[in-house]
Coordinates of C-alpha atoms in Angstrom, one line a residue:
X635 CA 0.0 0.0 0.0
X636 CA 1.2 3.0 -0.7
X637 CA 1.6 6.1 1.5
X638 CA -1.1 8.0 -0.6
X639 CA -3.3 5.2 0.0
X640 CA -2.1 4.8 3.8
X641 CA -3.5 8.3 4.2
X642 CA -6.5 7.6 2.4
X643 CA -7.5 4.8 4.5
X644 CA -6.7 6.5 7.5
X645 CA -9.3 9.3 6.7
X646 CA -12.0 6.5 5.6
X647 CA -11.8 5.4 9.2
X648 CA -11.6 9.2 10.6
X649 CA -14.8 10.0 8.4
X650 CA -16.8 7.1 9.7
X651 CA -16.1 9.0 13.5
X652 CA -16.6 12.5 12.0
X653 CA -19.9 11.4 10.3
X654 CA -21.6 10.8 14.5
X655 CA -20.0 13.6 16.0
X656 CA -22.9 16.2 17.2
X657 CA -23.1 19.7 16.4
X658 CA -21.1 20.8 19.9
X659 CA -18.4 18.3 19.5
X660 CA -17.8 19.5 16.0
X661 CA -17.9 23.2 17.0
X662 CA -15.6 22.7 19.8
X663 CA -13.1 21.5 17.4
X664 CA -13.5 24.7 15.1
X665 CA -12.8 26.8 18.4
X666 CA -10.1 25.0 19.2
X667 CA -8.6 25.4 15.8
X668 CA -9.4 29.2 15.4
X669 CA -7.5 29.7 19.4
X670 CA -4.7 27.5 18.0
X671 CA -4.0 29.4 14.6
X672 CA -3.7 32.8 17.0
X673 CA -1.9 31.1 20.0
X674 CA 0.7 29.2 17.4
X675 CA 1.1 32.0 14.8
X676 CA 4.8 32.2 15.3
X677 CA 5.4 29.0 13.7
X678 CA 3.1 29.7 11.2
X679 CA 4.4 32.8 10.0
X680 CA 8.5 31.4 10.3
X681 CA 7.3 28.7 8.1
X682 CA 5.9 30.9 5.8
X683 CA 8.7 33.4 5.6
X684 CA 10.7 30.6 4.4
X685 CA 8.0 29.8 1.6
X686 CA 8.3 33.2 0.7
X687 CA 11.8 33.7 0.6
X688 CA 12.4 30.6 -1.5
X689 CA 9.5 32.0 -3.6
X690 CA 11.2 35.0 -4.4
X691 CA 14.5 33.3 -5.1
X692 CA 12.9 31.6 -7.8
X693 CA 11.5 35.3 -9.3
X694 CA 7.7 34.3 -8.2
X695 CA 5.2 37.3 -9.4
X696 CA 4.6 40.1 -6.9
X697 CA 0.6 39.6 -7.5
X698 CA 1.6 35.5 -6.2
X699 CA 4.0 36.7 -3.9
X700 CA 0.3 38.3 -2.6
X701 CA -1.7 35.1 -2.4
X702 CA 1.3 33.4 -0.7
X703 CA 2.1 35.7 2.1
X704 CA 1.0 35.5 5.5
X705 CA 0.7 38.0 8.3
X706 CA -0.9 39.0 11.6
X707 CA -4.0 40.5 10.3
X708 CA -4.5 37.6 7.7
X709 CA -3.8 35.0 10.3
X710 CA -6.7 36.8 12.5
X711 CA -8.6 37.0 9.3
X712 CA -8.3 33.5 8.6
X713 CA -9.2 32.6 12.3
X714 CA -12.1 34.9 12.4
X715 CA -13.3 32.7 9.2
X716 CA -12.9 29.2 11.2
X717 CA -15.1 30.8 13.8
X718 CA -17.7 32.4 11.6
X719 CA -18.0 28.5 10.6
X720 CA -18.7 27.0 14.4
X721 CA -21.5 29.3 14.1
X722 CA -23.2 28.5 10.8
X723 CA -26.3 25.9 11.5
X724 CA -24.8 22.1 10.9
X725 CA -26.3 21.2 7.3
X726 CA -25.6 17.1 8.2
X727 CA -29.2 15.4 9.0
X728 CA -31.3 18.5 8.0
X729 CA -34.4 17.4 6.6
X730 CA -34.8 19.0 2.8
X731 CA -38.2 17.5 2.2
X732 CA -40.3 15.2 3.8
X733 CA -43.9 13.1 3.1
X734 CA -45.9 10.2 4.0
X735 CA -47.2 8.1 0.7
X736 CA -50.3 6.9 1.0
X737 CA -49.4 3.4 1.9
X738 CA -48.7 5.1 4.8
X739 CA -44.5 4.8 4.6
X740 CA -42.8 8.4 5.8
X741 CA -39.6 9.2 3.5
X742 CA -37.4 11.7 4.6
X743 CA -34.4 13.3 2.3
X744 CA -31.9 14.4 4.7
X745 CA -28.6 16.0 4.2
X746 CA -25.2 13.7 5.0
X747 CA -21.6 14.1 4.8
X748 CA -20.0 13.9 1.2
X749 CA -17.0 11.5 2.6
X750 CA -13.5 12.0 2.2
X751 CA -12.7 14.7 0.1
X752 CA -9.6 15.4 -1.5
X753 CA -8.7 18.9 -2.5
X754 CA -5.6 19.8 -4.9
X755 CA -4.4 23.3 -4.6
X756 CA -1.6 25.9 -5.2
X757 CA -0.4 28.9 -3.3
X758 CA -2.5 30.0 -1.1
X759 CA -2.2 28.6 2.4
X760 CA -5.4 30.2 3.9
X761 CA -6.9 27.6 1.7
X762 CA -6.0 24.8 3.9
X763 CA -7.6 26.1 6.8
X764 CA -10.7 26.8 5.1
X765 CA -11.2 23.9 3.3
X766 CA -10.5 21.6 6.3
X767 CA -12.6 24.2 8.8
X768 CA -15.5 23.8 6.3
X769 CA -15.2 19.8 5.4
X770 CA -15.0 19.0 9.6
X771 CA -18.5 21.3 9.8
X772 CA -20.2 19.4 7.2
X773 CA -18.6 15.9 8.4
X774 CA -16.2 15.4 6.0
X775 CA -12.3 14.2 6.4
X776 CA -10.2 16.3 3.8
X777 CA -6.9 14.9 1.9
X778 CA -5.3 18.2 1.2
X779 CA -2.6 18.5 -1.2
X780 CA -0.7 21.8 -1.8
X781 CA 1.2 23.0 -4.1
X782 CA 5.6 23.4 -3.5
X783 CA 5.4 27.1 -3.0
X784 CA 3.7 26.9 0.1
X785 CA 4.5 23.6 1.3
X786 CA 6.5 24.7 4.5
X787 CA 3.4 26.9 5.5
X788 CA 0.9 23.9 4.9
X789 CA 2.7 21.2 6.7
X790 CA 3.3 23.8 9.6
X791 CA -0.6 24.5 10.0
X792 CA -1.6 21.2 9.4
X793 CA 0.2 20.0 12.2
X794 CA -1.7 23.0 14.4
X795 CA -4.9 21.9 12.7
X796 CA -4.1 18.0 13.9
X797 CA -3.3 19.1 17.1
X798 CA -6.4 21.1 18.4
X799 CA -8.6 18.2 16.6
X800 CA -7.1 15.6 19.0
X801 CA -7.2 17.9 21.7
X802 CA -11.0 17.9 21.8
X803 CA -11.1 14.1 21.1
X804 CA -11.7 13.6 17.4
X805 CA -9.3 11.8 14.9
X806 CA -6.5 13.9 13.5
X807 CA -6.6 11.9 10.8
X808 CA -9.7 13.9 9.6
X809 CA -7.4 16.4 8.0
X810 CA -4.3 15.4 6.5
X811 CA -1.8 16.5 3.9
X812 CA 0.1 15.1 1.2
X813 CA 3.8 16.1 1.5
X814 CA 4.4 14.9 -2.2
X815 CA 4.2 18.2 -4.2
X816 CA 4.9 16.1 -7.8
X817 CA 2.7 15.6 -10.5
X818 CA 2.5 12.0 -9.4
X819 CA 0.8 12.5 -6.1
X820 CA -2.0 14.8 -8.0
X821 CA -2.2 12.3 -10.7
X822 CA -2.4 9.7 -8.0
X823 CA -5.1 11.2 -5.8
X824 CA -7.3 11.5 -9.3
X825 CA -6.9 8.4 -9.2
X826 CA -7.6 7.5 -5.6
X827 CA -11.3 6.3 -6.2
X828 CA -11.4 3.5 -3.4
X829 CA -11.1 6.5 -0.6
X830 CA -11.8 9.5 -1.8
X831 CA -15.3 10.4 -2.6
X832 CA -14.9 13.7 -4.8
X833 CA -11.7 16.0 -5.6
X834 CA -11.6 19.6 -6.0
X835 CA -9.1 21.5 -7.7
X836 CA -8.8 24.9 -7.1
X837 CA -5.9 27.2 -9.1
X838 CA -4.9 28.2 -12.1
X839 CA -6.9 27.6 -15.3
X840 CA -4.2 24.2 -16.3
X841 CA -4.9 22.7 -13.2
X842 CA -8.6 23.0 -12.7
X843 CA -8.6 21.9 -16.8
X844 CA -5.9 18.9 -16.1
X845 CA -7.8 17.0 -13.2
X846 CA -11.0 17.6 -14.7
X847 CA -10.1 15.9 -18.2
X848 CA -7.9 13.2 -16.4
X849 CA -9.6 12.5 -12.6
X850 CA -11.1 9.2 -11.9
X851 CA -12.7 10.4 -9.0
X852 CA -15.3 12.9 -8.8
X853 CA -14.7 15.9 -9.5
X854 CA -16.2 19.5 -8.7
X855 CA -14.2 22.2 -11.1
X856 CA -14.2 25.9 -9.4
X857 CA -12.0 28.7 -9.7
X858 CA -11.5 29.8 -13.2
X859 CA -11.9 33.3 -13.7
X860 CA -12.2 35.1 -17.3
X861 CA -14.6 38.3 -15.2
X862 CA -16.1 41.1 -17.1
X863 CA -16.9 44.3 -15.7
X864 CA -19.7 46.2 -18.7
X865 CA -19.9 49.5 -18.9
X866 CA -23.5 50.3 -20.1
X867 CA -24.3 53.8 -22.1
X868 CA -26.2 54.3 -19.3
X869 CA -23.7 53.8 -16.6
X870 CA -22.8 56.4 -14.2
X871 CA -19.4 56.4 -15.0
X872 CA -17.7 57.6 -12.0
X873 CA -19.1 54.6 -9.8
X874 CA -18.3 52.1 -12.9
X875 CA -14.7 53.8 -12.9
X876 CA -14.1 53.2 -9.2
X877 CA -16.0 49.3 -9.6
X878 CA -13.7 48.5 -12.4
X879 CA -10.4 49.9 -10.2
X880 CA -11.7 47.7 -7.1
X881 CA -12.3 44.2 -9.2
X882 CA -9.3 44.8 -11.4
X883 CA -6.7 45.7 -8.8
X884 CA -8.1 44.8 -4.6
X885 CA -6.6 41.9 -5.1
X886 CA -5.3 40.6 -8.7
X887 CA -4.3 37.3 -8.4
X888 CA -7.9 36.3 -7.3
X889 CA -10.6 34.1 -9.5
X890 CA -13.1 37.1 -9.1
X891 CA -10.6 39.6 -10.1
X892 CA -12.1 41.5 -13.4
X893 CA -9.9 40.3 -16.4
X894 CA -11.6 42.4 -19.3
X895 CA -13.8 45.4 -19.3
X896 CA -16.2 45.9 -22.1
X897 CA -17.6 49.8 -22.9
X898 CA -20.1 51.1 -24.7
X899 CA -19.0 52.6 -27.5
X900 CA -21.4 55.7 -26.9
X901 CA -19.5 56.6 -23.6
X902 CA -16.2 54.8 -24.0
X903 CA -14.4 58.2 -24.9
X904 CA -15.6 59.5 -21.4
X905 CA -15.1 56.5 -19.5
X906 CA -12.1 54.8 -20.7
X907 CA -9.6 58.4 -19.5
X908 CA -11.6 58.1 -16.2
X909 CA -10.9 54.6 -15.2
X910 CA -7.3 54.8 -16.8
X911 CA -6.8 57.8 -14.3
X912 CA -7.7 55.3 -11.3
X913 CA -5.6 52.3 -12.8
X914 CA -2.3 53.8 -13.5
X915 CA -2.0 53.9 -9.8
X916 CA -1.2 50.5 -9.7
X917 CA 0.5 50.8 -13.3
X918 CA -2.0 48.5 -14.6
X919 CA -1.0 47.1 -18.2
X920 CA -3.8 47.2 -20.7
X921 CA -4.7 45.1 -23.6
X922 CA -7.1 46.6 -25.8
X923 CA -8.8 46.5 -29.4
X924 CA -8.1 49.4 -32.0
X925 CA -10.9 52.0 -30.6
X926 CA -9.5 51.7 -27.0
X927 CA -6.0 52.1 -28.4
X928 CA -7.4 55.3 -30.1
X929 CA -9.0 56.7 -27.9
X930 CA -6.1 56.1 -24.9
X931 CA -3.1 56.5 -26.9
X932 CA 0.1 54.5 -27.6
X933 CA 0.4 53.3 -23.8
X934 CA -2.1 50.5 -24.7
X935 CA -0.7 47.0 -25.8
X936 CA -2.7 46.4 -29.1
X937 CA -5.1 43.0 -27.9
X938 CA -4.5 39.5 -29.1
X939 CA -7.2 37.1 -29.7
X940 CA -5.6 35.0 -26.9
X941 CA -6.6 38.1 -24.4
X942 CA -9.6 38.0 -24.3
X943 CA -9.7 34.4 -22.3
X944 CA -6.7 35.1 -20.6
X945 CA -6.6 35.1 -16.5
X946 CA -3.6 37.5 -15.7
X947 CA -3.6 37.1 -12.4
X948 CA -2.0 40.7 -12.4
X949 CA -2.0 44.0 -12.9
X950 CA -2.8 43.6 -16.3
X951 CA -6.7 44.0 -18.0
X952 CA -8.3 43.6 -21.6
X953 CA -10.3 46.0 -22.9
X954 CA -13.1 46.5 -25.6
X955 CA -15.2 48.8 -27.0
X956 CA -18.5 47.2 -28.1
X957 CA -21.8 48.8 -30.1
X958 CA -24.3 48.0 -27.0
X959 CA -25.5 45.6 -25.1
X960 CA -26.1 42.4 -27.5
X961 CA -22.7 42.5 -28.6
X962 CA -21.4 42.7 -25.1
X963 CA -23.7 39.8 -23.7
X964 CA -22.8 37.6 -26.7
X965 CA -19.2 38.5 -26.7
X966 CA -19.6 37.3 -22.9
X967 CA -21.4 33.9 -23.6
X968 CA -18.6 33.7 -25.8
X969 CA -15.3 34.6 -23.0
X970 CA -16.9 33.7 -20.0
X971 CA -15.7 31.2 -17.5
X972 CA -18.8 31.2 -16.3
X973 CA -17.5 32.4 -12.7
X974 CA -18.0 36.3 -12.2
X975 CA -19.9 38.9 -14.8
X976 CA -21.2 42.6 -13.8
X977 CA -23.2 45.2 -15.5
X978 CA -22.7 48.8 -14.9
X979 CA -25.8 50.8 -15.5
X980 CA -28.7 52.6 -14.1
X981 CA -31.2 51.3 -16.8
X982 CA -33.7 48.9 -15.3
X983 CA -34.4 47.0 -18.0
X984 CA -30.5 46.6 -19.7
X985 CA -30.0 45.5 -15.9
X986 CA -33.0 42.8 -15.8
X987 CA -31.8 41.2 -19.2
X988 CA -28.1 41.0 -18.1
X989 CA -29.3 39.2 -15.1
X990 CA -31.6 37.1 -17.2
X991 CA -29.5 36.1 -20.0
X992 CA -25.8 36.4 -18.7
X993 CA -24.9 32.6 -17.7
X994 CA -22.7 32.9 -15.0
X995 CA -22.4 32.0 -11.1
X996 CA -22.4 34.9 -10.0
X997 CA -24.2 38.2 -12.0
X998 CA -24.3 41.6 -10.6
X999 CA -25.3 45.0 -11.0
X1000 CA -22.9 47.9 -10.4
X1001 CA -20.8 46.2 -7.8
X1002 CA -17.5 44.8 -8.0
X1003 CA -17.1 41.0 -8.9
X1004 CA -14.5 41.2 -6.1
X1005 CA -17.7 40.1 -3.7
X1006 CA -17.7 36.4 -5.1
X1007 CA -16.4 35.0 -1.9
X1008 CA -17.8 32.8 0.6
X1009 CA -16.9 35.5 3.4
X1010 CA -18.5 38.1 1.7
X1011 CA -21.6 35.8 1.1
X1012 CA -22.5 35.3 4.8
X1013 CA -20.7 31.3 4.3
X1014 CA -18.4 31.6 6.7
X1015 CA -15.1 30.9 4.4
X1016 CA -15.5 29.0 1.3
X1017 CA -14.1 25.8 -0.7
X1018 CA -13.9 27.7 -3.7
X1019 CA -16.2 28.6 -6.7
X1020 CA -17.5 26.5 -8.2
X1021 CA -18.2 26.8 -12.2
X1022 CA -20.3 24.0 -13.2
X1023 CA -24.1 23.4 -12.9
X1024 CA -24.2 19.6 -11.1
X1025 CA -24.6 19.6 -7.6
X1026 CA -22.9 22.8 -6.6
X1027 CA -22.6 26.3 -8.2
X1028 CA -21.3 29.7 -7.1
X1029 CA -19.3 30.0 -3.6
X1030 CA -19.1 26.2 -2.0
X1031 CA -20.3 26.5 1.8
X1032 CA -21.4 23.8 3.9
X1033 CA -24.6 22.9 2.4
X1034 CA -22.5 22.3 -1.1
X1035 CA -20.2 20.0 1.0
X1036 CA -22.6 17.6 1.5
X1037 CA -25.2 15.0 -0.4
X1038 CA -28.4 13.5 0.9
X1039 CA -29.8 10.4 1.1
X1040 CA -33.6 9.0 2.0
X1041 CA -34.5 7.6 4.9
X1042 CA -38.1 5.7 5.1
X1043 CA -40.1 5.0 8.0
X1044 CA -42.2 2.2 7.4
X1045 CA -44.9 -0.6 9.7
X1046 CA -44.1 -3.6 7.6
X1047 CA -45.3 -2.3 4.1
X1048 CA -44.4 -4.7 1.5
X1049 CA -44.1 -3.8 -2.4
X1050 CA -47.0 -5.8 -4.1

């Protein structure tokens, strides 16, 4: 047996113990957790300066430099997320429907624990803390596997994680990590189909797109992130300006950072020298067709085909001038990820028919995309975004994290 498997046993047998534990016992183990991240964020935060300076030493972006990095604030952050979880109602044995047939039998759908669930990941330790704050909630044991940049960082919270989980009596073997950071262990855990029960990637665009086309197991794709911010002719342009500057450039290296900003061509000569006077304070690159180079000069990068789906991660954004609203939605359908999509306007109806017929997760009017975010949904912290339509879309909280099964009551009914 091999050590991948070894681990996935051992969370087979930890998920069988998770699966009875109460409500309390499970929320006691989240407190412990958040009190441990703050009382042990010394070792935390000396494993992670070692991530980062081996991260730099190998010329890592300053935008992934970002989603690497840990801190005090973060750290109470991230703890402040474990604890918002302990108080979200436990989804396992909720009743989502219930009825008595005629023949007098009572069936009862009720929500249960997915299983074991393995997650594949790169740099971004808060991520493991999440994801195994929001598997315990829900029931599940979690295989977590990191990517190299931050493996000093994930091995040194995992062992805090482990620690406070035996502390208040319940396997540490619900959480776990895989120390191999190789394309074999990823290719082995999608793979892994006796123990784990579904895998999530979450990443960049060749991850999520390599486990999806070659997993075994179940898998649940989320984080890709081609956004669109629209600027409609009816926008009030100062608050679309100020939108755009939030979703492109709060955070860059995000999934529900905007990557391409679309403008009406009946306002794109006002607009586009109003948001370029907000972005050029983060010297933000930008990529655009033939009208926006005409309009802002020789500064603009003249747009590639491959642009326009491109996640930069970075200070970098597309942009396009379009004739109105049906090109923009269809030059949407045609770019999206289907993660993020906004519409910046104070027409009703334009407004209404984006939210009808934009096919996204997540649609909004004049707010940032930046919002996609389990934390900012009221979830607690989130196991990513998912993309697809089948069993989970949009921010993954704890009701996503389970399934459901039926349970019937009968009096000795037999089937004639």
């Amino acid at each position: 047996m091999t050590l991948l498997e070894t681990q996935g046993l051992a969370a087979k047998h930890a998920e069988r113990r998770l699966a009875r534990a109460s409500m309390s016992e499970k929320n006691r183990a989240l407190t412990a957790i958040a009190d441990s991240l703050i009382a042990r964020q010394g070792e935390w935060l000396e494993a992670n300066a070692q991530d980062l300076a081996a991260a730099r030493d190998s010329g890592m972006r300053p935008a992934m430099l970002d989603r690497l990095a840990l801190d005090e604030t973060r750290i109470a952050g991230i703890a402040e997320g474990v604890r918002q979880v302990a108080a979200l109602p436990d989804p396992v044995g909720q009743v989502v429907k219930a009825m008595v047939r005629p023949n007098g039998l009572r069936i009862e759908q009720r929500r249960v624990p997915l299983g074991v669930v393995g997650i594949i990941y790169e740099a971004r330790p808060n991520v493991t803390v999440d994801a195994a704050a929001l598997c315990l909630k829900a029931g599940n044991a979690v295989l977590l596997r990191g990517g190299k940049e931050a493996f000093r960082s994930n091995k040194a919270v995992i062992a805090i994680l482990r620690d406070a989980l035996e502390g208040v009596g319940l396997p540490r073997d619900c959480v776990a990590l895989v120390e191999d950071t190789t394309r074999e262990s990823a290719q082995a855990m999608m793979n892994l189909t006796e123990y784990l029960d579904v895998l999530i990637p979450r990443g960049g665009a060749g991850l999520i797109r390599s486990v999806a086309a070659n997993a075994r197991v179940p898998v649940i794709r989320t984080g890709e992130g081609v956004c669109h911010i629209y600027v409609h002719a009816d926008a009030d342009l100062d608050m679309a300006a100020r939108i755009l500057y939030n979703a492109k450039c709060s955070r860059p290296s995000v999934c529900n950072a905007a990557e391409c900003v679309l403008i009406d061509r009946a306002v794109a000569e006002d607009f586009l020298p109003m948001a370029w006077a907000y972005l050029k304070n983060k010297s933000v690159t930008i990529h655009g067709d033939a009208e926006t180079q005409g309009i802002l000069g020789s500064g603009v990068i003249p747009a590639t085909a491959e642009d326009w789906d491109t996640e930069y991660g970075d200070y970098q954004l597309a942009a396009r001038v379009v004739s109105g609203f049906d090109e923009a939605v269809d030059f949407i359908t045609a770019h999206s990820t289907g993660h993020s999509e906004a519409i910046i306007t104070e027409n009703y109806t334009a407004a209404q028919r984006f939210l009808d017929e934009v096919d996204a997760a997540a649609v909004y009017v004049n707010a940032s995309t930046r919002f996609t975010d389990g934390f900012e949904f009221g979830l607690g912290a989130e196991i990513g975004i998912s993309t697809q339509k089948l069993h989970a879309r949009g921010p993954m909280g704890l009701e996503e994290l389970t399934s459901t099964k039926y349970v019937v009551y009968g009096s000795g009914q037999i089937r004639e």
